[in-house]
């Protein structure tokens, strides 16, 4: 169903209203060799906000901090009308062992730096950016709750972490009366659907709004790459250099993903849409998804991506897209869907519930 940027949605089990498409700003800044400068970033932000958008996403390490700094400059005079989200975890000083990670020191230092960069006295949503496999969850949750109590952070979320750890954290937060997680930012697209196994169902059950990053698979689903791009020079993939480096680093540029992109292009051409519009519209079909994050290097790219809200995919379109991108759900999901298993578990009961698989 088509919608607009100012058709707001509640973020998880909070009362916070956010737009159905978030503006990602990893492209703000030219430090990595492929981003956009201040003037174009201004036009991108202005257009997004003028059309009713209010949800802007960044991180402490995007373009080496330039993304946050540009947002701080560009949001002056309209800060309170925006929901600004940033993240901590990624290392900012290779010589300092505590300059990254999930622990309290890293979190507090990062938040203080983000507040300065963003030229604000509060962050609407703070994410843990990536799981470090070392910090106790109680330390993370209590530090987050302290920041909320201090008014420096309003809501907390998590990104790129195992489902069992997230569910454990949410249970602890609930039992101890600490600030709960309200948002889950994870990679999700026709190229990467494995979060349908555990992460999305967990988020729906525990009250986390899902914010997909890279819904266009680092540009692969726009149709910009071909088989000739599979030879990307080898070596270590990086966020710096070119967008192709990013696609390679995210494992988004493979023979399989190019096959998916071909079907996306076919659906787009049949309906008079662009591949990007089709790919974004597909992510919005999942009821667990709150707001996909769209990144744009130019105003033209942003305007094209925003029109994904107007795309209505038909049954044939959806069937073709899901067939080419299908994943194995694995155990126990596929076991529990077997007719024998369901007959034993459910017997002859007739239950009307969205929790019971059809």
mmCIF file of C-alpha atoms in Angstrom:
data_model
loop_
_atom_site.group_PDB
_atom_site.id
_atom_site.type_symbol
_atom_site.label_atom_id
_atom_site.label_comp_id
_atom_site.label_asym_id
_atom_site.label_seq_id
_atom_site.Cartn_x
_atom_site.Cartn_y
_atom_site.Cartn_z
ATOM 1 C CA UNK A 1 0.000 0.000 0.000
ATOM 2 C CA UNK A 2 1.386 3.395 -0.971
ATOM 3 C CA UNK A 3 2.141 5.899 1.751
ATOM 4 C CA UNK A 4 4.045 9.122 2.340
ATOM 5 C CA UNK A 5 7.022 10.242 4.419
ATOM 6 C CA UNK A 6 4.723 11.982 6.878
ATOM 7 C CA UNK A 7 2.676 8.837 7.510
ATOM 8 C CA UNK A 8 4.527 8.193 10.737
ATOM 9 C CA UNK A 9 5.016 4.886 12.521
ATOM 10 C CA UNK A 10 5.676 4.077 16.156
ATOM 11 C CA UNK A 11 9.220 2.888 16.822
ATOM 12 C CA UNK A 12 9.027 -0.472 18.567
ATOM 13 C CA UNK A 13 7.143 -0.377 21.843
ATOM 14 C CA UNK A 14 7.883 3.312 22.313
ATOM 15 C CA UNK A 15 5.630 6.259 21.554
ATOM 16 C CA UNK A 16 8.228 7.826 19.242
ATOM 17 C CA UNK A 17 6.893 8.659 15.768
ATOM 18 C CA UNK A 18 9.224 8.095 12.819
ATOM 19 C CA UNK A 19 8.936 8.228 9.039
ATOM 20 C CA UNK A 20 8.549 4.997 7.010
ATOM 21 C CA UNK A 21 11.874 5.680 5.287
ATOM 22 C CA UNK A 22 14.917 6.853 7.266
ATOM 23 C CA UNK A 23 17.616 9.082 5.831
ATOM 24 C CA UNK A 24 21.000 7.395 6.141
ATOM 25 C CA UNK A 25 23.959 9.750 6.200
ATOM 26 C CA UNK A 26 26.966 7.481 5.784
ATOM 27 C CA UNK A 27 27.271 9.318 2.455
ATOM 28 C CA UNK A 28 27.643 12.725 4.148
ATOM 29 C CA UNK A 29 31.297 13.690 3.850
ATOM 30 C CA UNK A 30 33.992 12.959 1.297
ATOM 31 C CA UNK A 31 36.582 11.452 3.636
ATOM 32 C CA UNK A 32 36.169 7.958 2.237
ATOM 33 C CA UNK A 33 36.407 8.956 -1.409
ATOM 34 C CA UNK A 34 32.808 8.417 -2.542
ATOM 35 C CA UNK A 35 30.559 10.595 -0.378
ATOM 36 C CA UNK A 36 28.917 13.957 -0.903
ATOM 37 C CA UNK A 37 29.968 17.447 0.137
ATOM 38 C CA UNK A 38 28.171 19.914 2.382
ATOM 39 C CA UNK A 39 26.121 21.672 -0.306
ATOM 40 C CA UNK A 40 24.650 18.473 -1.752
ATOM 41 C CA UNK A 41 24.119 17.073 1.754
ATOM 42 C CA UNK A 42 22.145 20.235 2.534
ATOM 43 C CA UNK A 43 19.910 19.689 -0.506
ATOM 44 C CA UNK A 44 19.384 16.032 0.395
ATOM 45 C CA UNK A 45 18.431 16.807 3.990
ATOM 46 C CA UNK A 46 16.211 19.741 2.994
ATOM 47 C CA UNK A 47 14.279 17.643 0.481
ATOM 48 C CA UNK A 48 13.818 14.777 2.932
ATOM 49 C CA UNK A 49 12.549 17.077 5.694
ATOM 50 C CA UNK A 50 10.384 19.213 3.382
ATOM 51 C CA UNK A 51 8.520 16.064 2.317
ATOM 52 C CA UNK A 52 7.762 15.163 5.926
ATOM 53 C CA UNK A 53 10.755 12.976 6.784
ATOM 54 C CA UNK A 54 11.965 13.175 10.378
ATOM 55 C CA UNK A 55 14.224 10.137 11.004
ATOM 56 C CA UNK A 56 17.951 10.687 10.335
ATOM 57 C CA UNK A 57 20.598 8.026 10.919
ATOM 58 C CA UNK A 58 24.352 8.395 11.412
ATOM 59 C CA UNK A 59 27.207 6.899 13.459
ATOM 60 C CA UNK A 60 30.260 8.161 15.302
ATOM 61 C CA UNK A 61 32.618 6.710 12.690
ATOM 62 C CA UNK A 62 30.804 7.505 9.437
ATOM 63 C CA UNK A 63 33.260 9.340 7.168
ATOM 64 C CA UNK A 64 35.600 9.593 10.142
ATOM 65 C CA UNK A 65 33.141 11.727 12.096
ATOM 66 C CA UNK A 66 32.364 14.154 9.273
ATOM 67 C CA UNK A 67 28.828 12.789 8.889
ATOM 68 C CA UNK A 68 27.918 13.802 12.440
ATOM 69 C CA UNK A 69 29.658 17.154 12.072
ATOM 70 C CA UNK A 70 27.766 17.995 8.881
ATOM 71 C CA UNK A 71 24.481 17.009 10.481
ATOM 72 C CA UNK A 72 25.286 19.256 13.417
ATOM 73 C CA UNK A 73 25.682 22.180 11.044
ATOM 74 C CA UNK A 74 22.747 21.352 8.780
ATOM 75 C CA UNK A 75 20.152 20.695 11.478
ATOM 76 C CA UNK A 76 20.534 23.997 13.309
ATOM 77 C CA UNK A 77 17.152 25.685 13.736
ATOM 78 C CA UNK A 78 15.155 22.489 13.234
ATOM 79 C CA UNK A 79 16.797 20.047 15.607
ATOM 80 C CA UNK A 80 13.744 19.369 17.782
ATOM 81 C CA UNK A 81 11.640 18.361 14.778
ATOM 82 C CA UNK A 82 14.045 15.551 13.902
ATOM 83 C CA UNK A 83 14.704 12.138 15.377
ATOM 84 C CA UNK A 84 18.504 11.861 15.293
ATOM 85 C CA UNK A 85 19.995 8.405 15.689
ATOM 86 C CA UNK A 86 23.694 7.673 16.071
ATOM 87 C CA UNK A 87 25.814 4.712 17.123
ATOM 88 C CA UNK A 88 28.828 3.842 19.210
ATOM 89 C CA UNK A 89 31.231 0.861 19.229
ATOM 90 C CA UNK A 90 33.573 1.277 16.270
ATOM 91 C CA UNK A 91 37.163 2.173 17.153
ATOM 92 C CA UNK A 92 38.143 5.832 16.738
ATOM 93 C CA UNK A 93 41.796 5.604 17.787
ATOM 94 C CA UNK A 94 43.746 2.436 16.868
ATOM 95 C CA UNK A 95 46.357 3.221 19.557
ATOM 96 C CA UNK A 96 43.807 3.284 22.378
ATOM 97 C CA UNK A 97 42.406 -0.147 23.378
ATOM 98 C CA UNK A 98 39.366 1.539 24.959
ATOM 99 C CA UNK A 99 38.533 3.751 21.972
ATOM 100 C CA UNK A 100 36.086 1.158 20.687
ATOM 101 C CA UNK A 101 33.938 -1.712 21.919
ATOM 102 C CA UNK A 102 30.627 -2.019 23.754
ATOM 103 C CA UNK A 103 31.856 -1.145 27.259
ATOM 104 C CA UNK A 104 30.821 1.834 29.381
ATOM 105 C CA UNK A 105 33.960 3.920 28.767
ATOM 106 C CA UNK A 106 33.632 3.577 25.009
ATOM 107 C CA UNK A 107 29.923 4.370 25.172
ATOM 108 C CA UNK A 108 30.224 7.478 27.338
ATOM 109 C CA UNK A 109 33.179 8.915 25.415
ATOM 110 C CA UNK A 110 31.443 8.302 22.107
ATOM 111 C CA UNK A 111 28.196 9.916 23.244
ATOM 112 C CA UNK A 112 30.003 13.004 24.518
ATOM 113 C CA UNK A 113 31.816 13.326 21.186
ATOM 114 C CA UNK A 114 28.596 12.798 19.227
ATOM 115 C CA UNK A 115 26.842 15.499 21.241
ATOM 116 C CA UNK A 116 29.592 17.943 20.295
ATOM 117 C CA UNK A 117 29.616 16.899 16.656
ATOM 118 C CA UNK A 118 25.838 17.086 16.338
ATOM 119 C CA UNK A 119 25.724 20.400 18.229
ATOM 120 C CA UNK A 120 22.902 19.168 20.425
ATOM 121 C CA UNK A 121 22.345 18.378 24.080
ATOM 122 C CA UNK A 122 20.532 15.080 23.508
ATOM 123 C CA UNK A 123 20.520 12.108 21.145
ATOM 124 C CA UNK A 124 17.103 10.719 20.282
ATOM 125 C CA UNK A 125 18.259 7.156 19.653
ATOM 126 C CA UNK A 126 21.603 5.595 20.550
ATOM 127 C CA UNK A 127 22.537 2.240 19.035
ATOM 128 C CA UNK A 128 25.148 -0.228 20.072
ATOM 129 C CA UNK A 129 26.698 -0.568 16.606
ATOM 130 C CA UNK A 130 28.171 -4.084 16.590
ATOM 131 C CA UNK A 131 28.586 -6.890 19.104
ATOM 132 C CA UNK A 132 32.089 -7.145 20.596
ATOM 133 C CA UNK A 133 31.692 -10.573 22.293
ATOM 134 C CA UNK A 134 33.467 -9.344 25.447
ATOM 135 C CA UNK A 135 31.417 -6.774 27.380
ATOM 136 C CA UNK A 136 28.883 -8.110 29.918
ATOM 137 C CA UNK A 137 25.321 -7.272 28.905
ATOM 138 C CA UNK A 138 24.575 -5.823 32.360
ATOM 139 C CA UNK A 139 27.343 -3.260 31.871
ATOM 140 C CA UNK A 140 25.923 -2.210 28.516
ATOM 141 C CA UNK A 141 22.345 -1.944 29.729
ATOM 142 C CA UNK A 142 23.160 -0.079 32.929
ATOM 143 C CA UNK A 143 25.384 2.418 31.079
ATOM 144 C CA UNK A 144 22.622 3.008 28.535
ATOM 145 C CA UNK A 145 20.080 3.501 31.300
ATOM 146 C CA UNK A 146 22.370 5.996 33.042
ATOM 147 C CA UNK A 147 22.619 8.052 29.834
ATOM 148 C CA UNK A 148 18.845 8.027 29.524
ATOM 149 C CA UNK A 149 18.472 9.101 33.172
ATOM 150 C CA UNK A 150 20.889 11.966 32.507
ATOM 151 C CA UNK A 151 18.816 13.121 29.523
ATOM 152 C CA UNK A 152 21.715 12.773 27.101
ATOM 153 C CA UNK A 153 19.966 9.900 25.308
ATOM 154 C CA UNK A 154 16.192 9.426 24.967
ATOM 155 C CA UNK A 155 15.926 5.888 23.539
ATOM 156 C CA UNK A 156 18.326 2.989 23.047
ATOM 157 C CA UNK A 157 18.651 0.338 20.382
ATOM 158 C CA UNK A 158 21.045 -2.262 19.051
ATOM 159 C CA UNK A 159 22.566 -3.218 15.703
ATOM 160 C CA UNK A 160 24.392 -6.239 14.299
ATOM 161 C CA UNK A 161 24.174 -8.596 17.284
ATOM 162 C CA UNK A 162 23.015 -12.199 17.858
ATOM 163 C CA UNK A 163 19.302 -12.665 18.480
ATOM 164 C CA UNK A 164 19.859 -14.650 21.675
ATOM 165 C CA UNK A 165 21.943 -11.881 23.192
ATOM 166 C CA UNK A 166 19.400 -9.217 22.265
ATOM 167 C CA UNK A 167 16.506 -11.189 23.724
ATOM 168 C CA UNK A 168 18.526 -11.788 26.890
ATOM 169 C CA UNK A 169 19.256 -8.063 27.164
ATOM 170 C CA UNK A 170 15.608 -7.147 26.719
ATOM 171 C CA UNK A 171 14.558 -9.581 29.441
ATOM 172 C CA UNK A 172 17.151 -8.170 31.850
ATOM 173 C CA UNK A 173 16.117 -4.592 31.096
ATOM 174 C CA UNK A 174 12.486 -5.441 31.765
ATOM 175 C CA UNK A 175 13.218 -7.270 35.013
ATOM 176 C CA UNK A 176 15.462 -4.518 36.388
ATOM 177 C CA UNK A 177 13.403 -1.578 35.194
ATOM 178 C CA UNK A 178 16.131 -0.260 32.905
ATOM 179 C CA UNK A 179 15.482 1.461 29.580
ATOM 180 C CA UNK A 180 14.395 -1.209 27.089
ATOM 181 C CA UNK A 181 15.722 -1.591 23.569
ATOM 182 C CA UNK A 182 13.213 -0.096 21.116
ATOM 183 C CA UNK A 183 15.046 -0.480 17.816
ATOM 184 C CA UNK A 184 17.010 -3.121 15.925
ATOM 185 C CA UNK A 185 19.146 -2.034 12.970
ATOM 186 C CA UNK A 186 20.263 -4.948 10.808
ATOM 187 C CA UNK A 187 21.094 -5.677 7.202
ATOM 188 C CA UNK A 188 17.989 -6.684 5.255
ATOM 189 C CA UNK A 189 17.275 -6.827 1.549
ATOM 190 C CA UNK A 190 16.410 -9.276 -1.196
ATOM 191 C CA UNK A 191 20.106 -10.177 -1.102
ATOM 192 C CA UNK A 192 20.258 -10.704 2.678
ATOM 193 C CA UNK A 193 17.138 -12.341 4.131
ATOM 194 C CA UNK A 194 18.598 -14.527 6.881
ATOM 195 C CA UNK A 195 17.299 -12.210 9.614
ATOM 196 C CA UNK A 196 13.870 -13.672 8.807
ATOM 197 C CA UNK A 197 14.957 -16.777 10.745
ATOM 198 C CA UNK A 198 15.390 -15.317 14.227
ATOM 199 C CA UNK A 199 16.000 -11.574 14.366
ATOM 200 C CA UNK A 200 12.765 -10.244 12.864
ATOM 201 C CA UNK A 201 10.479 -12.657 14.778
ATOM 202 C CA UNK A 202 12.381 -11.833 17.984
ATOM 203 C CA UNK A 203 12.021 -8.099 17.338
ATOM 204 C CA UNK A 204 8.265 -8.370 16.798
ATOM 205 C CA UNK A 205 7.826 -10.417 19.959
ATOM 206 C CA UNK A 206 9.969 -8.183 22.183
ATOM 207 C CA UNK A 207 8.953 -4.775 20.882
ATOM 208 C CA UNK A 208 11.884 -3.637 18.735
ATOM 209 C CA UNK A 209 11.234 -1.748 15.540
ATOM 210 C CA UNK A 210 13.377 -3.104 12.694
ATOM 211 C CA UNK A 211 15.407 -0.581 10.686
ATOM 212 C CA UNK A 212 17.024 -2.341 7.700
ATOM 213 C CA UNK A 213 20.387 -1.041 6.587
ATOM 214 C CA UNK A 214 21.590 -1.527 3.016
ATOM 215 C CA UNK A 215 18.128 -2.351 1.602
ATOM 216 C CA UNK A 216 19.683 -1.913 -1.849
ATOM 217 C CA UNK A 217 22.588 -4.245 -1.026
ATOM 218 C CA UNK A 218 25.283 -1.579 -1.403
ATOM 219 C CA UNK A 219 23.793 -0.548 -4.736
ATOM 220 C CA UNK A 220 23.753 -4.028 -6.272
ATOM 221 C CA UNK A 221 19.932 -4.074 -6.444
ATOM 222 C CA UNK A 222 19.895 -0.836 -8.444
ATOM 223 C CA UNK A 223 21.306 -2.785 -11.375
ATOM 224 C CA UNK A 224 24.510 -0.740 -11.535
ATOM 225 C CA UNK A 225 26.826 -3.775 -11.477
ATOM 226 C CA UNK A 226 27.360 -6.573 -13.975
ATOM 227 C CA UNK A 227 29.382 -9.784 -14.119
ATOM 228 C CA UNK A 228 32.390 -7.715 -15.149
ATOM 229 C CA UNK A 229 32.365 -6.137 -11.686
ATOM 230 C CA UNK A 230 32.873 -9.479 -9.941
ATOM 231 C CA UNK A 231 36.587 -9.013 -10.455
ATOM 232 C CA UNK A 232 37.011 -6.130 -8.044
ATOM 233 C CA UNK A 233 40.771 -6.376 -7.811
ATOM 234 C CA UNK A 234 41.020 -8.662 -4.809
ATOM 235 C CA UNK A 235 42.724 -7.540 -1.638
ATOM 236 C CA UNK A 236 40.942 -6.243 1.425
ATOM 237 C CA UNK A 237 37.496 -4.760 0.882
ATOM 238 C CA UNK A 238 37.035 -1.421 2.610
ATOM 239 C CA UNK A 239 34.571 1.411 3.208
ATOM 240 C CA UNK A 240 37.139 3.686 1.616
ATOM 241 C CA UNK A 241 37.955 4.038 -2.067
ATOM 242 C CA UNK A 242 34.811 3.283 -4.097
ATOM 243 C CA UNK A 243 31.259 2.081 -3.561
ATOM 244 C CA UNK A 244 32.329 -1.157 -5.213
ATOM 245 C CA UNK A 245 34.728 -1.684 -2.298
ATOM 246 C CA UNK A 246 31.780 -1.387 0.072
ATOM 247 C CA UNK A 247 29.678 -3.826 -1.957
ATOM 248 C CA UNK A 248 32.527 -6.330 -1.992
ATOM 249 C CA UNK A 249 33.163 -5.862 1.720
ATOM 250 C CA UNK A 250 29.514 -6.552 2.529
ATOM 251 C CA UNK A 251 29.590 -9.683 0.347
ATOM 252 C CA UNK A 252 26.826 -8.076 -1.712
ATOM 253 C CA UNK A 253 28.560 -8.445 -5.072
ATOM 254 C CA UNK A 254 28.442 -12.105 -6.121
ATOM 255 C CA UNK A 255 27.000 -14.216 -8.919
ATOM 256 C CA UNK A 256 23.979 -14.986 -6.727
ATOM 257 C CA UNK A 257 23.253 -11.358 -5.932
ATOM 258 C CA UNK A 258 23.584 -10.327 -9.560
ATOM 259 C CA UNK A 259 20.992 -12.988 -10.405
ATOM 260 C CA UNK A 260 18.624 -11.465 -7.849
ATOM 261 C CA UNK A 261 19.300 -8.003 -9.272
ATOM 262 C CA UNK A 262 18.342 -9.265 -12.734
ATOM 263 C CA UNK A 263 14.896 -10.321 -11.476
ATOM 264 C CA UNK A 264 14.464 -7.002 -9.687
ATOM 265 C CA UNK A 265 15.234 -5.244 -12.967
ATOM 266 C CA UNK A 266 12.742 -7.450 -14.810
ATOM 267 C CA UNK A 267 9.949 -6.614 -12.347
ATOM 268 C CA UNK A 268 10.843 -2.934 -12.536
ATOM 269 C CA UNK A 269 10.799 -2.778 -16.333
ATOM 270 C CA UNK A 270 7.471 -4.608 -16.488
ATOM 271 C CA UNK A 271 5.822 -2.026 -14.253
ATOM 272 C CA UNK A 272 7.606 1.164 -15.254
ATOM 273 C CA UNK A 273 9.554 1.500 -12.002
ATOM 274 C CA UNK A 274 13.264 1.626 -11.225
ATOM 275 C CA UNK A 275 15.036 -1.379 -9.676
ATOM 276 C CA UNK A 276 15.762 0.667 -6.537
ATOM 277 C CA UNK A 277 12.063 1.446 -6.086
ATOM 278 C CA UNK A 278 11.184 -2.247 -6.380
ATOM 279 C CA UNK A 279 13.854 -3.384 -3.921
ATOM 280 C CA UNK A 280 12.880 -0.772 -1.330
ATOM 281 C CA UNK A 281 9.168 -1.452 -1.730
ATOM 282 C CA UNK A 282 9.784 -5.137 -1.088
ATOM 283 C CA UNK A 283 11.416 -4.474 2.301
ATOM 284 C CA UNK A 284 8.372 -2.434 3.342
ATOM 285 C CA UNK A 285 6.117 -5.464 2.826
ATOM 286 C CA UNK A 286 7.482 -7.183 5.938
ATOM 287 C CA UNK A 287 5.217 -6.294 8.901
ATOM 288 C CA UNK A 288 8.215 -6.412 11.228
ATOM 289 C CA UNK A 289 9.975 -3.591 9.359
ATOM 290 C CA UNK A 290 9.480 -0.044 10.641
ATOM 291 C CA UNK A 291 11.696 2.123 8.442
ATOM 292 C CA UNK A 292 14.335 1.056 5.897
ATOM 293 C CA UNK A 293 17.400 3.310 5.843
ATOM 294 C CA UNK A 294 18.062 4.900 2.470
ATOM 295 C CA UNK A 295 21.436 6.394 1.712
ATOM 296 C CA UNK A 296 21.853 8.836 -1.150
ATOM 297 C CA UNK A 297 24.941 10.465 -2.575
ATOM 298 C CA UNK A 298 22.949 12.826 -4.782
ATOM 299 C CA UNK A 299 19.585 14.567 -4.573
ATOM 300 C CA UNK A 300 18.440 12.655 -7.660
ATOM 301 C CA UNK A 301 19.102 9.328 -5.942
ATOM 302 C CA UNK A 302 17.137 10.439 -2.885
ATOM 303 C CA UNK A 303 14.141 11.585 -4.922
ATOM 304 C CA UNK A 304 14.066 8.290 -6.829
ATOM 305 C CA UNK A 305 14.299 6.256 -3.637
ATOM 306 C CA UNK A 306 11.532 8.201 -1.892
ATOM 307 C CA UNK A 307 9.086 7.250 -4.625
ATOM 308 C CA UNK A 308 9.365 3.638 -3.453
ATOM 309 C CA UNK A 309 6.589 4.589 -1.022
ATOM 310 C CA UNK A 310 4.258 4.849 -4.025
ATOM 311 C CA UNK A 311 5.052 1.387 -5.416
ATOM 312 C CA UNK A 312 2.426 -1.348 -5.080
ATOM 313 C CA UNK A 313 3.941 -4.730 -5.869
ATOM 314 C CA UNK A 314 1.536 -7.257 -7.336
ATOM 315 C CA UNK A 315 1.268 -10.927 -6.424
ATOM 316 C CA UNK A 316 3.311 -12.022 -9.440
ATOM 317 C CA UNK A 317 5.990 -9.420 -8.660
ATOM 318 C CA UNK A 318 6.300 -10.571 -5.074
ATOM 319 C CA UNK A 319 6.335 -14.247 -6.032
ATOM 320 C CA UNK A 320 9.180 -13.752 -8.503
ATOM 321 C CA UNK A 321 11.237 -11.648 -6.096
ATOM 322 C CA UNK A 322 10.841 -14.069 -3.216
ATOM 323 C CA UNK A 323 11.522 -17.139 -5.335
ATOM 324 C CA UNK A 324 14.885 -15.882 -6.590
ATOM 325 C CA UNK A 325 15.961 -14.651 -3.135
ATOM 326 C CA UNK A 326 14.587 -17.500 -1.021
ATOM 327 C CA UNK A 327 16.609 -18.831 1.913
ATOM 328 C CA UNK A 328 16.443 -22.007 3.974
ATOM 329 C CA UNK A 329 14.969 -21.225 7.363
ATOM 330 C CA UNK A 330 16.743 -24.223 8.868
ATOM 331 C CA UNK A 331 16.002 -26.010 12.131
ATOM 332 C CA UNK A 332 13.706 -25.759 14.031
ATOM 333 C CA UNK A 333 11.600 -23.633 11.693
ATOM 334 C CA UNK A 334 11.371 -26.053 8.782
ATOM 335 C CA UNK A 335 10.907 -29.013 11.137
ATOM 336 C CA UNK A 336 7.991 -27.258 12.844
ATOM 337 C CA UNK A 337 6.353 -26.596 9.458
ATOM 338 C CA UNK A 338 6.315 -30.251 8.430
ATOM 339 C CA UNK A 339 2.766 -31.662 8.173
ATOM 340 C CA UNK A 340 3.529 -34.497 10.605
ATOM 341 C CA UNK A 341 4.948 -32.133 13.221
ATOM 342 C CA UNK A 342 2.051 -29.697 12.903
ATOM 343 C CA UNK A 343 -0.521 -32.480 13.128
ATOM 344 C CA UNK A 344 1.007 -33.693 16.388
ATOM 345 C CA UNK A 345 1.447 -30.234 17.901
ATOM 346 C CA UNK A 346 -1.840 -28.647 16.856
ATOM 347 C CA UNK A 347 -4.057 -31.719 16.511
ATOM 348 C CA UNK A 348 -7.484 -30.683 15.207
ATOM 349 C CA UNK A 349 -7.570 -27.272 16.889
ATOM 350 C CA UNK A 350 -8.755 -24.347 14.776
ATOM 351 C CA UNK A 351 -6.854 -21.302 15.966
ATOM 352 C CA UNK A 352 -7.113 -17.826 14.532
ATOM 353 C CA UNK A 353 -3.884 -16.041 15.345
ATOM 354 C CA UNK A 354 -1.067 -14.337 13.459
ATOM 355 C CA UNK A 355 1.311 -16.406 15.598
ATOM 356 C CA UNK A 356 0.195 -19.673 14.033
ATOM 357 C CA UNK A 357 1.856 -20.289 10.639
ATOM 358 C CA UNK A 358 -0.573 -20.754 7.782
#
